[in-house]
Amino acid sequence: METNNSGFSEAGLSRLHDVLARHVESKRIPGLVTLVGRGGQTHVEAMGTMRHDGGPPMRRDTIFRMASTTKPVTMAAAMVLLDECRLRLDDPVDPWLPELADRRVLKRPDGPLEDTVPARRPITVRDLLTSTFGLGVDFESMDSPIRAATFERLDYSVASGPAPDPDEWMRRLGELPLSYQPGERWQYDLSNEVLGVLVSRVTGRPLEAFLRERVLDPLGMKGTAFHVPADKIDRLPPLYGPDPRTGEFLVWDEAAGGRSSRPPAFQGAGGGLVSTVDDYHVYFRMLLNHGTHGGERILSRPAVELMATNRLAPGQQAARDTMYRNVAHMTAGQGQHGGWGFGMAVRTHRGDYGPIGQFGWDGGTGTTAYADPHHQLTGILLTQVGMSTPDSARLIHDFWTTLHQATCD
């Protein structure tokens, strides 16, 4: 335990430690690393081991697969382009993403793929930034033909194998109709992947190269990348997806020789980053500092405000609320946020212990990172247990519930 803790109560941090330790002692979470920060103060916990059967201990510099917690960080690359007027919010994306020109849209989101009407308008940059371009994971139509077709062509989860290069991935996407008219409905995940391709095409460089030059390097985020190089691979634990029935620890991805050990053909802006608690802390501190870090401006103040405040129109918001209300298993509380900014959730109502205005997101590999502007609080919790069982989601829930009690004013 490393502490420098003005702004947290001693009793609160002690209780946080005990809650985390209880999860590790349950043997359902082999190890975890957390960092909580307030003002210039940080408190770090590293508990348990890299492997479920022992092995080296978790350390502060352990590297984790961030999964969807990637989204808030890769979004910064697009915001740089908005700041420089190389992208405009309401410009069509067709010049850079011709695969998305002249879209067809399903007459019914759960209907046959050939039963379509023309899109009423082109897809815009704003549609991609807000996850409303017309395709994505929709928790109300998981059995629909478009969901099956999207998954078959575009998924590159551990079970599906790696994605092809961005041009081939976009070609496959361009063969599909949209589920909804552009701008009509919030849907999860796919828009972030498309946005990564857009950034790459606008800049004429791989997404990672541009992100590194403009965001990662200026912030000193040395452990953040789209793969783990050989000289750091000993800092990466295996990724487990426990069996939903038995709880047995199944390896989704090994460290050495696994998917994170080599550069991917497709740099997934929706979930491809690996990182550390300190890297994510410095990134979210930059957002709390209105886009600056150590006197250097990374993003403009308005860019950060756009990212970290709700961007959904009332109709989009109502549909998102309904969608999450009908998903019972979101135990980490994702359904309690209400709003969505650019690349992250934004709390617009008090649904649990988290305060209104808190922004950030969670990842299916057992990761979570949020910042709370009112209390100037950041929290990051990283583990190696995927959300095939409720265990890591419950850990994330208990981390936030306890942390929000530990702040003292």
PDB file of C-alpha atoms in Angstrom, residues 27-28 52 240-252 385 388-389 391:
ATOM      1  CA  LYS A  27     -10.184 -16.595  -4.764  1.00  0.00           C
ATOM      2  CA  ARG A  28     -12.463 -15.272  -7.518  1.00  0.00           C
ATOM      3  CA  HIS A  52      -4.917 -17.554 -10.450  1.00  0.00           C
ATOM      4  CA  TYR A 240      -9.127 -15.019 -17.523  1.00  0.00           C
ATOM      5  CA  GLY A 241     -12.727 -15.607 -18.489  1.00  0.00           C
ATOM      6  CA  PRO A 242     -14.110 -17.760 -15.696  1.00  0.00           C
ATOM      7  CA  ASP A 243     -16.578 -20.471 -16.704  1.00  0.00           C
ATOM      8  CA  PRO A 244     -20.055 -18.976 -16.066  1.00  0.00           C
ATOM      9  CA  ARG A 245     -21.294 -22.274 -14.633  1.00  0.00           C
ATOM     10  CA  THR A 246     -18.362 -23.573 -12.603  1.00  0.00           C
ATOM     11  CA  GLY A 247     -16.238 -20.458 -12.007  1.00  0.00           C
ATOM     12  CA  GLU A 248     -13.174 -22.361 -13.276  1.00  0.00           C
ATOM     13  CA  PHE A 249     -10.445 -19.975 -14.467  1.00  0.00           C
ATOM     14  CA  LEU A 250     -10.263 -20.366 -18.255  1.00  0.00           C
ATOM     15  CA  VAL A 251      -7.453 -18.484 -19.995  1.00  0.00           C
ATOM     16  CA  TRP A 252      -8.902 -16.122 -22.617  1.00  0.00           C
ATOM     17  CA  VAL A 385     -10.747 -11.253 -14.768  1.00  0.00           C
ATOM     18  CA  SER A 388     -18.005 -13.803 -18.050  1.00  0.00           C
ATOM     19  CA  THR A 389     -19.165 -14.069 -14.420  1.00  0.00           C
ATOM     20  CA  ASP A 391     -17.237 -11.353  -9.995  1.00  0.00           C
TER      21      ASP A 391
END
